CSV table of C-alpha atoms in Angstrom, one decimal:
chain,number,residue,atom,x,y,z
V,88,UNK,CA,0.0,0.0,0.0
V,89,UNK,CA,2.8,2.4,0.8
V,90,UNK,CA,4.2,2.1,-2.7
V,91,UNK,CA,0.9,2.8,-4.3
V,92,UNK,CA,0.4,6.0,-2.3
V,93,UNK,CA,4.0,7.2,-2.4
V,94,UNK,CA,3.0,10.6,-3.8
V,95,UNK,CA,1.2,11.4,-0.6
V,96,UNK,CA,3.0,12.1,2.7
V,97,UNK,CA,2.3,9.2,5.1
V,98,UNK,CA,1.9,10.5,8.7
V,99,UNK,CA,0.9,7.2,10.3
V,100,UNK,CA,1.7,3.7,9.2
V,101,UNK,CA,0.3,0.6,10.8
V,102,UNK,CA,2.0,-2.7,10.0
V,103,UNK,CA,0.6,-6.2,10.8
V,104,UNK,CA,-0.9,-4.9,14.1
V,105,UNK,CA,-2.0,-7.6,16.5
V,106,UNK,CA,-3.6,-7.3,19.9
V,107,UNK,CA,-4.6,-10.5,21.8
V,108,UNK,CA,-6.1,-10.2,25.3
V,109,UNK,CA,-5.1,-13.4,27.3
V,110,UNK,CA,-7.8,-15.4,29.1
V,111,UNK,CA,-6.5,-16.8,32.3
V,112,UNK,CA,-7.9,-19.5,34.6
V,113,UNK,CA,-7.2,-20.2,38.2
V,114,UNK,CA,-6.9,-18.1,41.4
V,115,UNK,CA,-3.4,-18.6,42.7
V,116,UNK,CA,-1.7,-20.5,39.9
V,117,UNK,CA,-3.2,-18.9,36.9
V,118,UNK,CA,-2.5,-20.1,33.4
V,119,UNK,CA,-3.5,-18.8,30.0
V,120,UNK,CA,-6.3,-20.9,28.4
V,121,UNK,CA,-7.0,-18.8,25.4
V,122,UNK,CA,-7.0,-15.3,24.0
V,123,UNK,CA,-9.4,-12.7,22.6
V,124,UNK,CA,-8.1,-11.9,19.2
V,125,UNK,CA,-9.4,-8.3,19.1
V,126,UNK,CA,-7.0,-7.1,16.4
V,127,UNK,CA,-5.3,-9.7,14.3
V,128,UNK,CA,-2.9,-8.4,11.7
V,129,UNK,CA,-4.2,-5.2,10.2
V,130,UNK,CA,-2.1,-2.8,8.0
V,131,UNK,CA,-3.0,0.7,6.7
V,132,UNK,CA,-1.6,4.2,6.2
V,133,UNK,CA,-3.0,7.5,7.1
V,134,UNK,CA,-1.8,10.4,5.0
V,135,UNK,CA,-1.1,13.9,6.3
V,136,UNK,CA,-4.3,16.1,6.2
V,137,UNK,CA,-6.7,13.3,5.4
V,138,UNK,CA,-9.5,11.6,7.3
V,139,UNK,CA,-9.4,7.8,7.3
V,140,UNK,CA,-12.7,6.3,8.4
V,141,UNK,CA,-12.5,2.9,10.3
V,142,UNK,CA,-15.9,1.2,10.3
V,143,UNK,CA,-17.4,-2.1,11.4
V,144,UNK,CA,-19.9,-3.7,13.7
V,145,UNK,CA,-19.5,-3.5,17.5
V,146,UNK,CA,-16.8,-5.9,18.6
V,147,UNK,CA,-14.8,-5.9,15.4
V,148,UNK,CA,-11.7,-4.3,17.0
V,149,UNK,CA,-11.8,-0.8,15.7
V,150,UNK,CA,-11.7,1.0,19.1
V,151,UNK,CA,-8.9,-1.4,20.2
V,152,UNK,CA,-6.9,-0.4,17.1
V,153,UNK,CA,-7.4,3.3,18.0
V,154,UNK,CA,-6.2,2.8,21.5
V,155,UNK,CA,-3.1,0.8,20.3
V,156,UNK,CA,-2.1,3.7,18.1
V,157,UNK,CA,-2.3,6.0,21.2
V,158,UNK,CA,-0.4,3.4,23.2
V,159,UNK,CA,-3.2,3.3,25.7
V,160,UNK,CA,-2.9,-0.4,25.1
V,161,UNK,CA,0.4,-2.3,24.4
V,162,UNK,CA,0.6,-4.2,21.2
V,163,UNK,CA,1.0,-8.0,21.1
V,164,UNK,CA,3.0,-7.7,17.8
V,165,UNK,CA,3.3,-5.5,14.8
V,166,UNK,CA,4.4,-1.9,14.5
V,167,UNK,CA,2.9,1.6,14.5
V,168,UNK,CA,5.1,4.3,12.9
V,169,UNK,CA,4.2,7.9,13.4
V,170,UNK,CA,6.2,10.4,11.5
V,171,UNK,CA,9.1,7.9,11.3
V,172,UNK,CA,9.0,6.9,15.0
V,173,UNK,CA,8.0,3.4,16.1
V,174,UNK,CA,5.4,4.0,18.9
V,175,UNK,CA,5.6,0.6,20.6
V,176,UNK,CA,9.3,0.9,21.0
V,177,UNK,CA,9.5,4.4,22.3
V,178,UNK,CA,10.8,5.0,25.9
V,179,UNK,CA,8.2,6.5,28.3
V,180,UNK,CA,9.7,10.0,28.3
V,181,UNK,CA,9.7,10.1,24.4
V,182,UNK,CA,6.2,8.7,24.3
V,183,UNK,CA,5.0,11.4,26.7
V,184,UNK,CA,6.4,14.0,24.4
V,185,UNK,CA,4.8,12.4,21.4
V,186,UNK,CA,1.4,12.5,23.0
V,187,UNK,CA,1.3,16.2,22.1
V,188,UNK,CA,1.1,15.2,18.5
V,189,UNK,CA,-1.5,12.4,18.9
V,190,UNK,CA,-4.7,13.0,20.8
V,191,UNK,CA,-8.1,11.3,21.2
V,192,UNK,CA,-11.7,12.3,21.3
V,193,UNK,CA,-13.6,9.7,23.3
V,194,UNK,CA,-17.0,8.3,22.5
V,195,UNK,CA,-18.7,9.1,25.8
V,196,UNK,CA,-18.8,13.0,26.2
V,197,UNK,CA,-19.6,12.7,29.9
V,198,UNK,CA,-17.6,9.7,31.1
V,199,UNK,CA,-14.4,11.1,29.6
V,200,UNK,CA,-14.7,14.4,31.6
V,201,UNK,CA,-13.8,14.6,35.3
V,202,UNK,CA,-17.0,15.7,37.0
V,203,UNK,CA,-15.0,17.4,39.9
V,204,UNK,CA,-13.1,19.7,37.6
V,205,UNK,CA,-14.3,22.8,36.0
V,206,UNK,CA,-14.3,23.0,32.2
V,207,UNK,CA,-11.4,25.5,32.4
V,208,UNK,CA,-9.3,23.0,34.4
V,209,UNK,CA,-10.2,20.2,32.0
V,210,UNK,CA,-9.2,22.0,28.9
V,211,UNK,CA,-6.2,23.6,30.6
V,212,UNK,CA,-4.8,20.4,32.1
V,213,UNK,CA,-2.9,19.4,28.9
V,214,UNK,CA,-1.3,22.9,28.8
V,215,UNK,CA,-0.1,22.4,32.4
V,216,UNK,CA,1.1,18.8,32.0
V,217,UNK,CA,3.1,19.5,28.8
V,218,UNK,CA,4.4,22.9,30.2
V,219,UNK,CA,2.9,24.8,27.3
V,220,UNK,CA,1.3,27.6,29.3
V,221,UNK,CA,0.6,28.6,32.9
V,222,UNK,CA,-1.2,31.3,34.8
V,223,UNK,CA,-2.8,34.1,32.8
V,224,UNK,CA,-1.5,32.8,29.5
V,225,UNK,CA,-3.1,29.4,30.2
V,226,UNK,CA,-6.4,31.1,31.1
V,227,UNK,CA,-6.3,33.0,27.8
V,228,UNK,CA,-5.5,29.9,25.8
V,229,UNK,CA,-8.4,28.1,27.5
V,230,UNK,CA,-10.8,30.9,26.6
V,231,UNK,CA,-9.6,30.9,23.0
V,232,UNK,CA,-10.0,27.1,22.7
V,233,UNK,CA,-13.6,27.2,24.1
V,234,UNK,CA,-14.5,29.9,21.6
V,235,UNK,CA,-12.9,27.9,18.8
V,236,UNK,CA,-15.2,25.0,19.4
V,237,UNK,CA,-18.3,27.1,19.7
V,238,UNK,CA,-18.5,27.7,23.5
V,239,UNK,CA,-18.0,30.9,25.4
V,240,UNK,CA,-15.2,32.0,27.7
V,241,UNK,CA,-17.4,32.5,30.8
V,242,UNK,CA,-18.4,28.8,30.6
V,243,UNK,CA,-14.9,27.9,31.7
V,244,UNK,CA,-16.1,28.2,35.4
V,245,UNK,CA,-18.8,25.6,35.0
V,246,UNK,CA,-18.7,21.9,35.6
V,247,UNK,CA,-19.4,19.1,33.0
V,248,UNK,CA,-22.9,18.2,34.4
V,249,UNK,CA,-24.1,21.7,33.5
V,250,UNK,CA,-23.7,21.1,29.8
V,251,UNK,CA,-25.6,19.1,27.2
V,252,UNK,CA,-24.1,16.1,25.4
V,253,UNK,CA,-23.1,18.1,22.3
V,254,UNK,CA,-21.5,20.8,24.5
V,255,UNK,CA,-19.6,18.2,26.5
V,256,UNK,CA,-18.3,16.7,23.3
V,257,UNK,CA,-17.1,20.2,22.2
V,258,UNK,CA,-15.2,20.4,25.5
V,259,UNK,CA,-13.5,17.1,24.7
V,260,UNK,CA,-12.6,18.5,21.3
V,261,UNK,CA,-11.1,21.6,22.9
V,262,UNK,CA,-9.1,19.5,25.3
V,263,UNK,CA,-7.7,17.5,22.3
V,264,UNK,CA,-6.8,20.7,20.5
V,265,UNK,CA,-5.0,22.2,23.5
V,266,UNK,CA,-1.6,20.8,22.6
V,267,UNK,CA,-1.7,21.5,18.9
V,268,UNK,CA,-1.9,17.8,17.8
V,269,UNK,CA,-1.2,16.6,14.3
V,270,UNK,CA,-3.3,13.4,14.5
V,271,UNK,CA,-6.6,13.0,16.3
V,272,UNK,CA,-8.2,9.6,16.9
V,273,UNK,CA,-11.9,10.2,16.9
V,274,UNK,CA,-13.4,7.2,18.7
V,275,UNK,CA,-17.1,7.3,17.7
V,276,UNK,CA,-17.3,10.9,18.7
V,277,UNK,CA,-20.9,11.4,17.6
V,278,UNK,CA,-22.5,8.0,18.3
V,279,UNK,CA,-23.9,9.1,21.7
V,280,UNK,CA,-25.5,12.3,20.3
V,281,UNK,CA,-28.8,13.2,18.7
V,282,UNK,CA,-28.8,13.3,14.9
V,283,UNK,CA,-29.0,17.1,14.6
V,284,UNK,CA,-26.2,17.5,17.1
V,285,UNK,CA,-24.1,14.9,15.2
V,286,UNK,CA,-24.2,17.1,12.1
V,287,UNK,CA,-23.0,20.1,14.1
V,288,UNK,CA,-20.1,18.2,15.6
V,289,UNK,CA,-19.1,16.7,12.3
V,290,UNK,CA,-19.1,20.2,10.7
V,291,UNK,CA,-17.0,21.5,13.6
V,292,UNK,CA,-14.4,18.7,13.1
V,293,UNK,CA,-14.2,19.5,9.3
V,294,UNK,CA,-13.8,23.2,10.0
V,295,UNK,CA,-11.0,22.5,12.6
V,296,UNK,CA,-9.3,20.2,10.1
V,297,UNK,CA,-9.1,22.9,7.5
V,298,UNK,CA,-8.1,25.6,10.0
V,299,UNK,CA,-5.3,23.7,11.8
V,300,UNK,CA,-4.3,21.1,9.2
V,301,UNK,CA,-5.4,18.2,11.3
V,302,UNK,CA,-5.3,14.5,10.3
V,303,UNK,CA,-8.1,12.2,11.6
V,304,UNK,CA,-8.6,8.5,12.2
V,305,UNK,CA,-12.4,8.5,12.4
V,306,UNK,CA,-13.7,5.4,14.1
V,307,UNK,CA,-17.5,4.8,13.7
V,308,UNK,CA,-20.2,2.2,12.9
V,309,UNK,CA,-22.5,4.7,11.1
V,310,UNK,CA,-21.6,4.5,7.4
V,311,UNK,CA,-23.6,7.6,6.5
V,312,UNK,CA,-21.5,9.7,9.0
V,313,UNK,CA,-18.3,8.2,7.7
V,314,UNK,CA,-19.2,9.0,4.1
V,315,UNK,CA,-19.7,12.7,5.0
V,316,UNK,CA,-16.3,13.2,6.7
V,317,UNK,CA,-13.9,10.7,5.4
V,318,UNK,CA,-11.5,10.7,2.4
V,319,UNK,CA,-10.8,7.0,2.5
V,320,UNK,CA,-12.6,4.2,4.4
V,321,UNK,CA,-11.4,0.9,5.9
V,322,UNK,CA,-13.9,-1.7,6.8
V,323,UNK,CA,-13.2,-4.1,9.7
V,324,UNK,CA,-14.7,-7.5,10.5
V,325,UNK,CA,-13.6,-9.6,13.5
V,326,UNK,CA,-10.2,-8.1,13.9
V,327,UNK,CA,-9.3,-7.9,10.2
V,328,UNK,CA,-9.6,-5.1,7.6
V,329,UNK,CA,-11.6,-6.6,4.7
V,330,UNK,CA,-11.8,-3.6,2.4
V,331,UNK,CA,-10.0,-0.2,2.1
V,332,UNK,CA,-10.4,2.5,-0.6
V,333,UNK,CA,-11.6,6.0,-1.3
V,334,UNK,CA,-15.0,6.8,0.0
V,335,UNK,CA,-16.6,7.4,-3.4
V,336,UNK,CA,-15.2,4.1,-4.7
V,337,UNK,CA,-16.4,2.3,-1.6
V,338,UNK,CA,-19.9,3.6,-1.7
V,339,UNK,CA,-20.4,3.2,-5.4
V,340,UNK,CA,-18.5,0.0,-6.0
V,341,UNK,CA,-18.2,-2.1,-2.8
V,342,UNK,CA,-16.5,-5.4,-3.6
V,343,UNK,CA,-16.5,-7.3,-0.3
V,344,UNK,CA,-19.8,-9.0,0.5
V,345,UNK,CA,-19.6,-7.7,4.1
V,346,UNK,CA,-19.2,-4.1,2.9
V,347,UNK,CA,-22.1,-4.6,0.4
V,348,UNK,CA,-24.3,-5.8,3.3
V,349,UNK,CA,-23.4,-2.8,5.5
V,350,UNK,CA,-24.1,-0.3,2.7
V,351,UNK,CA,-27.5,-2.0,1.9
V,352,UNK,CA,-28.6,-1.2,5.5
V,353,UNK,CA,-28.2,2.6,5.1
V,354,UNK,CA,-31.7,4.1,4.9
V,355,UNK,CA,-32.5,6.3,1.9
V,356,UNK,CA,-34.1,9.7,2.4
V,357,UNK,CA,-36.0,9.4,-0.9
V,358,UNK,CA,-38.9,6.9,-0.5
V,359,UNK,CA,-39.1,6.4,-4.3
V,360,UNK,CA,-35.6,4.7,-4.3
V,361,UNK,CA,-35.9,1.0,-4.0
V,362,UNK,CA,-32.9,-0.7,-2.5
V,363,UNK,CA,-32.4,-4.4,-2.0
V,364,UNK,CA,-31.4,-5.2,1.6
V,365,UNK,CA,-28.8,-7.8,2.1
V,366,UNK,CA,-29.6,-9.7,5.4
V,367,UNK,CA,-26.8,-11.4,7.1
V,368,UNK,CA,-27.7,-14.5,9.1
V,369,UNK,CA,-26.3,-15.1,12.5
V,370,UNK,CA,-24.0,-13.1,14.8
V,371,UNK,CA,-20.3,-12.2,14.6
V,372,UNK,CA,-18.4,-15.3,15.6
V,373,UNK,CA,-16.4,-15.2,18.9
V,374,UNK,CA,-13.0,-13.5,18.6
V,375,UNK,CA,-11.8,-16.1,21.1
V,376,UNK,CA,-12.2,-18.8,18.5
V,377,UNK,CA,-12.6,-17.2,15.0
V,378,UNK,CA,-13.5,-19.3,12.0
V,379,UNK,CA,-10.8,-20.8,9.8
V,380,UNK,CA,-10.2,-19.4,6.3
V,381,UNK,CA,-12.1,-16.2,5.7
V,382,UNK,CA,-13.6,-15.0,9.0
V,383,UNK,CA,-16.8,-13.8,7.2
V,384,UNK,CA,-17.6,-17.1,5.6
V,385,UNK,CA,-20.0,-18.2,8.3
V,386,UNK,CA,-22.4,-15.3,7.4
V,387,UNK,CA,-21.4,-14.7,3.8
V,388,UNK,CA,-24.2,-15.1,1.2
V,389,UNK,CA,-21.6,-15.8,-1.5
V,390,UNK,CA,-19.5,-18.3,0.4
V,391,UNK,CA,-17.4,-20.9,-1.6
V,392,UNK,CA,-15.5,-23.9,-0.4
V,393,UNK,CA,-12.1,-22.2,-0.5
V,394,UNK,CA,-13.5,-19.5,1.8
V,395,UNK,CA,-13.8,-22.1,4.6
V,396,UNK,CA,-10.2,-23.3,4.5
V,397,UNK,CA,-8.0,-20.5,3.0
V,398,UNK,CA,-7.7,-17.0,4.4
V,399,UNK,CA,-7.9,-14.5,1.5
V,400,UNK,CA,-5.0,-12.1,0.8
V,401,UNK,CA,-5.5,-8.4,1.2
V,402,UNK,CA,-4.8,-7.3,-2.4
V,403,UNK,CA,-5.1,-4.3,-4.6
V,404,UNK,CA,-8.0,-5.0,-7.0
V,405,UNK,CA,-7.1,-1.9,-9.0
V,406,UNK,CA,-7.0,1.9,-8.4
V,407,UNK,CA,-5.8,1.4,-4.8
V,408,UNK,CA,-9.0,-0.5,-3.9
V,409,UNK,CA,-7.8,-3.1,-1.4
V,410,UNK,CA,-10.0,-6.2,-0.7
V,411,UNK,CA,-9.6,-9.4,1.2
V,412,UNK,CA,-12.0,-11.7,-0.7
V,413,UNK,CA,-11.6,-14.8,-2.9
V,414,UNK,CA,-14.2,-13.5,-5.2
V,415,UNK,CA,-12.2,-10.4,-6.1
V,416,UNK,CA,-9.2,-10.9,-8.5
V,417,UNK,CA,-6.0,-8.9,-8.1
V,418,UNK,CA,-5.3,-6.1,-10.6
V,419,UNK,CA,-3.5,-7.2,-13.7
V,420,UNK,CA,-0.5,-5.0,-12.9
V,421,UNK,CA,-0.2,-6.7,-9.5
V,422,UNK,CA,-0.3,-10.2,-11.1
V,423,UNK,CA,2.5,-9.2,-13.5
V,424,UNK,CA,4.6,-7.9,-10.6
V,425,UNK,CA,4.2,-11.2,-8.8
V,426,UNK,CA,5.2,-13.2,-11.9
V,427,UNK,CA,8.2,-11.0,-12.3
């Protein structure tokens, strides 16, 4: 993938990322009896200034991937390279410094804010921790940040419970902006909000991206929201990325059966448009014991015998449209490169 996108500056590179959570048994003499394979060998790039959407059903591992990038969780294996630096291998003092460049907006706009701190203290805390500003200068920057996200300076004296859900999420955005980050991991930042408020927050994120040159990894399960804000979209299923391409290509020409099923579930605003709904049978298999071969074969309406025994390669099917499916052939130029 890196070679295909060489003309664009890569800010974040994820290589064969794996995160398994051990399952232990016993009280005194514990032993590992299994593992939850939350993320199991995903690779992708995020280019400077773009928004990469990461979508999938609940439990597919997308939030875990975001937390691994921030090193809120330690990787099992693989590498995460931000601006040439390997995040899993960084010493703690260097990782602390790097956190100024990578921030997160959490899903829960209330649970992520300390109810005992004023909004001014919450937004100003990163400025204090990273020794960016103190005293009057810190107060001024906090006021400026609140006004940047659509709040007012006098609201700095209030507490989180005095705000609505949309306002609390704006506070979380202001806190993330405080240290002038280059990459923000947006972990389902609008899923807990009303639809009208979702649009306001999405528009705010787009305006901030243009103003500050931000790069987003936008994690969500709502494909209509992802379509609005993303430049490219990666689709995850049971710890694997099954499709990755530009948003227009994905929404007009989905190639993986799972992506096709997800897109068929998006409601149409026009009642005259008839759309065939693809219904998937069963639930997502357990990440403790995922199926052999293609992980989607237990629910796939187009399953073949090979799908049950052989895991499909994540290949470029043409025009940087990456798919992991036995039904989709590789681009001719890729076949020629392999033969060479």
